[in-house]
Coordinates of C-alpha atoms and ligand atoms in Angstrom, one line a residue:
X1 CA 4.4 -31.0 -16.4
X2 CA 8.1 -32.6 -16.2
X3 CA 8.9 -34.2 -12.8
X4 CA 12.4 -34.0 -14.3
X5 CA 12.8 -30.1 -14.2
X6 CA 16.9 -28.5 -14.7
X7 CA 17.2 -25.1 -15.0
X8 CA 21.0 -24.0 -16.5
X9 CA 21.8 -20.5 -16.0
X10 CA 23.7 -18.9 -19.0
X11 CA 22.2 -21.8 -21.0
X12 CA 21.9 -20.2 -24.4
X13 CA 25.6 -20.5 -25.6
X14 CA 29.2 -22.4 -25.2
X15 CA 29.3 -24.8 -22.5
X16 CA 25.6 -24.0 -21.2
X17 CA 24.0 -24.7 -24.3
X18 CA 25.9 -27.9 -25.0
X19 CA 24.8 -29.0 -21.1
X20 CA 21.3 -27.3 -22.4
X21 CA 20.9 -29.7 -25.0
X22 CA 22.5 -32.8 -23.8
X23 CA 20.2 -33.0 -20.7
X24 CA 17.0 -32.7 -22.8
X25 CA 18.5 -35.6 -25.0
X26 CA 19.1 -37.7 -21.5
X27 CA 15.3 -36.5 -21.0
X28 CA 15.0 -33.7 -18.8
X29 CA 12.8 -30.7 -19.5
X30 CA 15.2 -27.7 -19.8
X31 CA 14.8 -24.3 -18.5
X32 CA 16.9 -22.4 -21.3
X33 CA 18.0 -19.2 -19.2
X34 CA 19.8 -16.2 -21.3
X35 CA 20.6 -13.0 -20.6
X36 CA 20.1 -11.3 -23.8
X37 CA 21.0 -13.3 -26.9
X38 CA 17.4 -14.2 -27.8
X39 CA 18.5 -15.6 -31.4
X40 CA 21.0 -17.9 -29.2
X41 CA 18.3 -19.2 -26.7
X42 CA 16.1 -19.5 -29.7
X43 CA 18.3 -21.7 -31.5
X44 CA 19.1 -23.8 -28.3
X45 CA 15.5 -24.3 -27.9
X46 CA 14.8 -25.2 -31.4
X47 CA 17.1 -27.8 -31.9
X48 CA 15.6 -29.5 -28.3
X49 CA 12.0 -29.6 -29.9
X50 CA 13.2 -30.9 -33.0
X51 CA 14.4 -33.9 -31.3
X52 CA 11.4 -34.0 -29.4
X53 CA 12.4 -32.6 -25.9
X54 CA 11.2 -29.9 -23.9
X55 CA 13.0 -26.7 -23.7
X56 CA 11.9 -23.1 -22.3
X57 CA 13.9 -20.0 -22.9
X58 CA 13.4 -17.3 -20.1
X59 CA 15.3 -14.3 -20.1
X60 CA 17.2 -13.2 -16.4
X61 CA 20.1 -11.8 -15.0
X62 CA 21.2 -14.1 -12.5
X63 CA 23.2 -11.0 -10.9
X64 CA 19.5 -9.6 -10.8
X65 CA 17.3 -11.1 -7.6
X66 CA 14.2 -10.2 -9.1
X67 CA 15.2 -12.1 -12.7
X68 CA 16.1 -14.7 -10.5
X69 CA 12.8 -15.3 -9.2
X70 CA 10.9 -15.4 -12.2
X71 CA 13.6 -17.8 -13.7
X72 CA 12.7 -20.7 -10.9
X73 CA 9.2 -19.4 -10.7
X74 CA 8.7 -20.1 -14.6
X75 CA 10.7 -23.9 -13.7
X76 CA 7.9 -24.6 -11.2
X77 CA 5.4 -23.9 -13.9
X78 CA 7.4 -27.0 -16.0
X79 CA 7.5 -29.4 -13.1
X80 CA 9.2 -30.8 -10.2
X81 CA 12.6 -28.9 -10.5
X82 CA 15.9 -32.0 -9.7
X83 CA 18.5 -30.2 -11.2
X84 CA 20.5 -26.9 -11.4
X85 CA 23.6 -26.0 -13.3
X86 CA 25.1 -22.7 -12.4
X87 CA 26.7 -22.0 -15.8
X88 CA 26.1 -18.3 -16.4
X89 CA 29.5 -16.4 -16.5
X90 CA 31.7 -13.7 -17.7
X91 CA 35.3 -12.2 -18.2
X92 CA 36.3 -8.8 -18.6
X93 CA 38.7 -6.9 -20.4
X94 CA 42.1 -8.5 -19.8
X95 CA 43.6 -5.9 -16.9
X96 CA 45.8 -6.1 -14.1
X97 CA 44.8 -5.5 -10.6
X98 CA 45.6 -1.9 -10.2
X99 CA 43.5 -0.9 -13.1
X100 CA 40.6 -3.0 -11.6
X101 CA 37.6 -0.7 -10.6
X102 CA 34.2 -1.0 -8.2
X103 CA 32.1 -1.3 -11.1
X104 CA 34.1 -3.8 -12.5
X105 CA 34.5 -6.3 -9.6
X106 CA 30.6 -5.8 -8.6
X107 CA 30.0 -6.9 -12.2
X108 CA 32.0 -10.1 -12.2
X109 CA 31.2 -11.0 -9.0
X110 CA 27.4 -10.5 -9.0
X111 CA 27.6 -12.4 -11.7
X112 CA 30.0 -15.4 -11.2
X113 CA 29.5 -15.9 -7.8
X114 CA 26.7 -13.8 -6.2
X115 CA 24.3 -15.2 -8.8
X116 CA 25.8 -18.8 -8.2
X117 CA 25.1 -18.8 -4.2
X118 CA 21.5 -17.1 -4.6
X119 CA 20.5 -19.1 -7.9
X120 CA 21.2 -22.3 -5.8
X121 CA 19.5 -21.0 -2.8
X122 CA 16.1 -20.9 -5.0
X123 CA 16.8 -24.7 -6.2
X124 CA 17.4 -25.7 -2.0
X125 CA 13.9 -24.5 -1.3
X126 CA 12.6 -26.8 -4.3
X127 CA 14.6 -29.7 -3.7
X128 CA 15.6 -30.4 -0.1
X129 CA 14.3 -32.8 1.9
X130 CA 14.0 -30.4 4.6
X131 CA 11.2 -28.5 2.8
X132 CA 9.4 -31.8 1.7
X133 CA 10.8 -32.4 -1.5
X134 CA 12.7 -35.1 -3.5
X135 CA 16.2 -34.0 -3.4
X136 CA 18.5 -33.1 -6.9
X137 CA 21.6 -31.9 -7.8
X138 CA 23.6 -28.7 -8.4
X139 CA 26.5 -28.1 -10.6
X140 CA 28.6 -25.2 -10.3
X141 CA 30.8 -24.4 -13.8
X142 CA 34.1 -23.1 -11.7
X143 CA 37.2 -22.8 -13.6
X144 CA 41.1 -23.7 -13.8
X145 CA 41.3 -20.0 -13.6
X146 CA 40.3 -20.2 -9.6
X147 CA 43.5 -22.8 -9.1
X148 CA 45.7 -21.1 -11.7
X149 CA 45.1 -17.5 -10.6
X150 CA 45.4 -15.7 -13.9
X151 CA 47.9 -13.6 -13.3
X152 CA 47.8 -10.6 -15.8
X153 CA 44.6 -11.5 -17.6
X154 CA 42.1 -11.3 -14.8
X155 CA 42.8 -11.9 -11.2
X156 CA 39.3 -10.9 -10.4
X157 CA 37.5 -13.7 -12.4
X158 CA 39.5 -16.2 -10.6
X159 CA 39.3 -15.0 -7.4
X160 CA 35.2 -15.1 -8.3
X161 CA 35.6 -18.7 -9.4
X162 CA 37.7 -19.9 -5.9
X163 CA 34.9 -18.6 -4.3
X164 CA 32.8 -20.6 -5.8
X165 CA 35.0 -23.9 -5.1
X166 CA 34.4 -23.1 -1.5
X167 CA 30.9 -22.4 -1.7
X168 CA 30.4 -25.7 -3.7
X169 CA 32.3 -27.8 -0.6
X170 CA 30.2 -25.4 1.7
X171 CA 26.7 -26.2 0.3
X172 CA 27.7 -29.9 -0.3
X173 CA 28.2 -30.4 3.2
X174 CA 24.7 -28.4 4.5
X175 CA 22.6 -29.9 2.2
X176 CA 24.1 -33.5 1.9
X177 CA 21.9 -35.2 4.2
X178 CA 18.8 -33.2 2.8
X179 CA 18.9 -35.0 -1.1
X180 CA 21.4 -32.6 -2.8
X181 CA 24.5 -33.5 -4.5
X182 CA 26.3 -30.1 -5.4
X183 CA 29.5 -30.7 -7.1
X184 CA 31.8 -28.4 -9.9
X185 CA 33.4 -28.9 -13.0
X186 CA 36.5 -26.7 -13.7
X187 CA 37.1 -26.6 -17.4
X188 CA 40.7 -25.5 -18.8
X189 CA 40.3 -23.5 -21.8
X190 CA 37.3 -24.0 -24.3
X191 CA 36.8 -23.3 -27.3
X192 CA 33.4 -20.8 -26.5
X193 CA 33.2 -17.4 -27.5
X194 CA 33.8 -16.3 -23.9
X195 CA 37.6 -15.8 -24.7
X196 CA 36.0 -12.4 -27.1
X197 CA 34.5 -10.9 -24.5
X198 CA 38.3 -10.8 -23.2
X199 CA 38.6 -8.6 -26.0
X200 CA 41.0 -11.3 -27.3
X201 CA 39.2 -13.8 -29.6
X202 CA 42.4 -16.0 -30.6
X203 CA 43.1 -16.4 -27.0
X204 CA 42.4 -20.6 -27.0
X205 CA 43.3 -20.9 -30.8
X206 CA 46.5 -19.2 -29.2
X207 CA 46.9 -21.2 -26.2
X208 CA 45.8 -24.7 -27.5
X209 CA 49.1 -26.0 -28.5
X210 CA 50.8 -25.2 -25.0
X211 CA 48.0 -26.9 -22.8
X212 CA 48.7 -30.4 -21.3
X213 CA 46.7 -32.3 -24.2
X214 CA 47.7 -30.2 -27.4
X215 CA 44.6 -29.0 -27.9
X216 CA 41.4 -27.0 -26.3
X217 CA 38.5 -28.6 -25.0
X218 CA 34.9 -28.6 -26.4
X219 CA 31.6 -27.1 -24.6
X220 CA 30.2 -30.8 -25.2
X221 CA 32.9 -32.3 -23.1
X222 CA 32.4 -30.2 -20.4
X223 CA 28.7 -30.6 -20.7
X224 CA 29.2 -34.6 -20.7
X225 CA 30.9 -34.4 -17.0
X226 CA 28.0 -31.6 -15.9
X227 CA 25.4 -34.9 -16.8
X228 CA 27.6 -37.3 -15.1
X229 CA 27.6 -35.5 -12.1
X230 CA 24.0 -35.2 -12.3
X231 CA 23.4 -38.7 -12.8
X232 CA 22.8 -41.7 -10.7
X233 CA 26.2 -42.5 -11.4
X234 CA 27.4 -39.9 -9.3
X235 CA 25.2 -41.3 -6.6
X236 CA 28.1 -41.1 -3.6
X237 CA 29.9 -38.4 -5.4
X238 CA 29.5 -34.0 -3.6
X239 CA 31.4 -32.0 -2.8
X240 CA 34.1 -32.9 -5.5
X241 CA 35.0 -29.8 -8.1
X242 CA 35.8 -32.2 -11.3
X243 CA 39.1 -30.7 -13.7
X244 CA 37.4 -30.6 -17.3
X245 CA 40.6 -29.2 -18.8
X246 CA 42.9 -31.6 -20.6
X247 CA 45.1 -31.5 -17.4
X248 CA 45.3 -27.8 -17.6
X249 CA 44.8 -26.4 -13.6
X250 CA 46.1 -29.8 -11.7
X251 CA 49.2 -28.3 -10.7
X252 CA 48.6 -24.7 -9.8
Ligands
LIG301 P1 29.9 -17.9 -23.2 O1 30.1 -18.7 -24.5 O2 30.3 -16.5 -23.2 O3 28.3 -18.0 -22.8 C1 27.9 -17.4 -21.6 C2 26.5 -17.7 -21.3 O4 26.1 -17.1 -20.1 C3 25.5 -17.1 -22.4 O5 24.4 -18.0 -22.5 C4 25.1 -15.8 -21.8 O6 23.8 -15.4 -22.2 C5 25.0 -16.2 -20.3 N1 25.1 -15.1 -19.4 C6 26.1 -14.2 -19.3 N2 25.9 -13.3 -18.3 C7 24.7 -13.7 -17.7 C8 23.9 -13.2 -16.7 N3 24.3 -12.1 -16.0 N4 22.7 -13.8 -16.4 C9 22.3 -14.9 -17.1 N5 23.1 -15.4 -18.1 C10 24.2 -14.8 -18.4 O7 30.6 -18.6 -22.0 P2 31.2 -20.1 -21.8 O8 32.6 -20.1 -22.3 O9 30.3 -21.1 -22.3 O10 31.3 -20.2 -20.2 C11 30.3 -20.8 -19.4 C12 30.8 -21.0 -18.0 O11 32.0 -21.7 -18.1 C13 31.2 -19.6 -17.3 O12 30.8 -19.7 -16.0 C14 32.7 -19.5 -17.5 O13 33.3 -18.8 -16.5 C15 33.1 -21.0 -17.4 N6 34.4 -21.3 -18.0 C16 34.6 -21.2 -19.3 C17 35.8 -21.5 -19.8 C18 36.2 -21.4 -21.3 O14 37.3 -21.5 -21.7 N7 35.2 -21.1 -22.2 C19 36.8 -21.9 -19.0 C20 36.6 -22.0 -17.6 C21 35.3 -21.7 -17.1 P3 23.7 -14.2 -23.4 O15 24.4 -14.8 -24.6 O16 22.3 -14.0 -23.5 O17 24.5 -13.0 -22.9

């Protein structure tokens, strides 16, 4: 049993296995959630028990209340959970907004922001104050896109992302006298395989040479500000949504 328990949604691949595998090295025991890439959130979870950490892979939709459920109930079975990084996310098919459809929006939404509020819900109950416990911190991997708008690529995701924004000022300000810290990072383009699922894979190859810094970002950077925020470092610091995205985002 941990008493330093974080469970990161989505944790498997790009920026949620970097954070995956950067908070075991800082000494947490990771819950390693996927959604169905088992060779990924094998991997992840290798290389954290070869440096001697502790990792656990469970499989869950986070758009999925039951999956939800048996991802925190498996974290209680680690230890005392202090940590959770709302990472798990998805695009779609590049589309403008009268070509959206129902199933489309319930997708990303569920997913990106849906999951978000009730996956953090689960990690109030087991950290608050209110409900006897120790406090911890949440989080929430938002995007440029919920500033920038994404006009012709996907309104939808960003319009899922500045609803998470609010909900991270939201939850800040209910749980901050209860133990929480819930913050965001909002990364700019990364180099992750997300930009595929797009059904453009050169898209931050592409874009890298127009964004603020010349180049795109790395999963590990945007993992490094994830730890900060988590750490006693970031002791005074919720509410905040932090731009991980070479400057890409600040001016909308
Ligand atoms: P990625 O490389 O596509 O990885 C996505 C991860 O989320 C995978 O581990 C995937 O698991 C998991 N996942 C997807 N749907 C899930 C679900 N319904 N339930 C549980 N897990 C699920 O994505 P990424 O680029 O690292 O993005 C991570 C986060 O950063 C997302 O929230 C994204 O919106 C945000 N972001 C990314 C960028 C960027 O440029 N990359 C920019 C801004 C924001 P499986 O592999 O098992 O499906």
């Amino acid at each position: 049993m941990s008493n330093r328990v974080v469970v990161v949604t989505g944790g498997s691949r790009g920026i949620g296995a970097a954070t995956s595998m950067l908070a075991a090295e800082r000494g947490y025991a990771v819950l390693v959630n996927y959604a169905g890439d088992v060779a990924a959130a094998e991997a992840v979870c290798a290389k954290i028990h070869s440096s001697g950490g502790t990792a656990l892979m469970v499989q869950g939709d986070v758009s999925h209340e039951p999956d939800i459920d048996r991802i925190f109930e498996a974290a209680d079975r680690m230890g005392r959970l202090v940590g959770l990084v709302n990472n798990a996310g998805i695009v779609d098919a590049t589309a403008r907004v009268e070509d959206f459809d129902f199933a489309r929006l319930l997708r990303m939404f569920s997913v990106n922001t849906l999951g978000t509020i009730l996956c953090s819900g689960r990690a109030v109950k087991r950290m608050s104050t209110r409900y006897g416990n120790q406090g911890g911190c949440i989080v929430n991997v938002t995007s440029a896109a919920a500033k920038l708008g994404s006009p012709g690529t996907y309104v939808d995701y960003a319009a899922s992302k500045g609803a998470v924004d609010t909900f991270t000022v939201g939850l800040a300000l209910e749980v901050a006298a209860e133990g929480i810290r819930v913050n965001g990072v909002s990364p700019g383009i990364i180099d992750t395989d997300i930009h595929a699922s797009s059904g453009d894979p050169g898209r931050a190859a592409r874009m890298a040479h127009d964004l603020p810094m010349g180049r795109t970002g790395t999963a590990l950077e945007v993992a490094q500000a994830i730890l900060w925020l988590m750490s006693g470092e970031a002791s005074y610091t919720t509410g905040s949504v932090i731009n991980v995205g070479g400057g890409r985002g600040i001016i909308p």
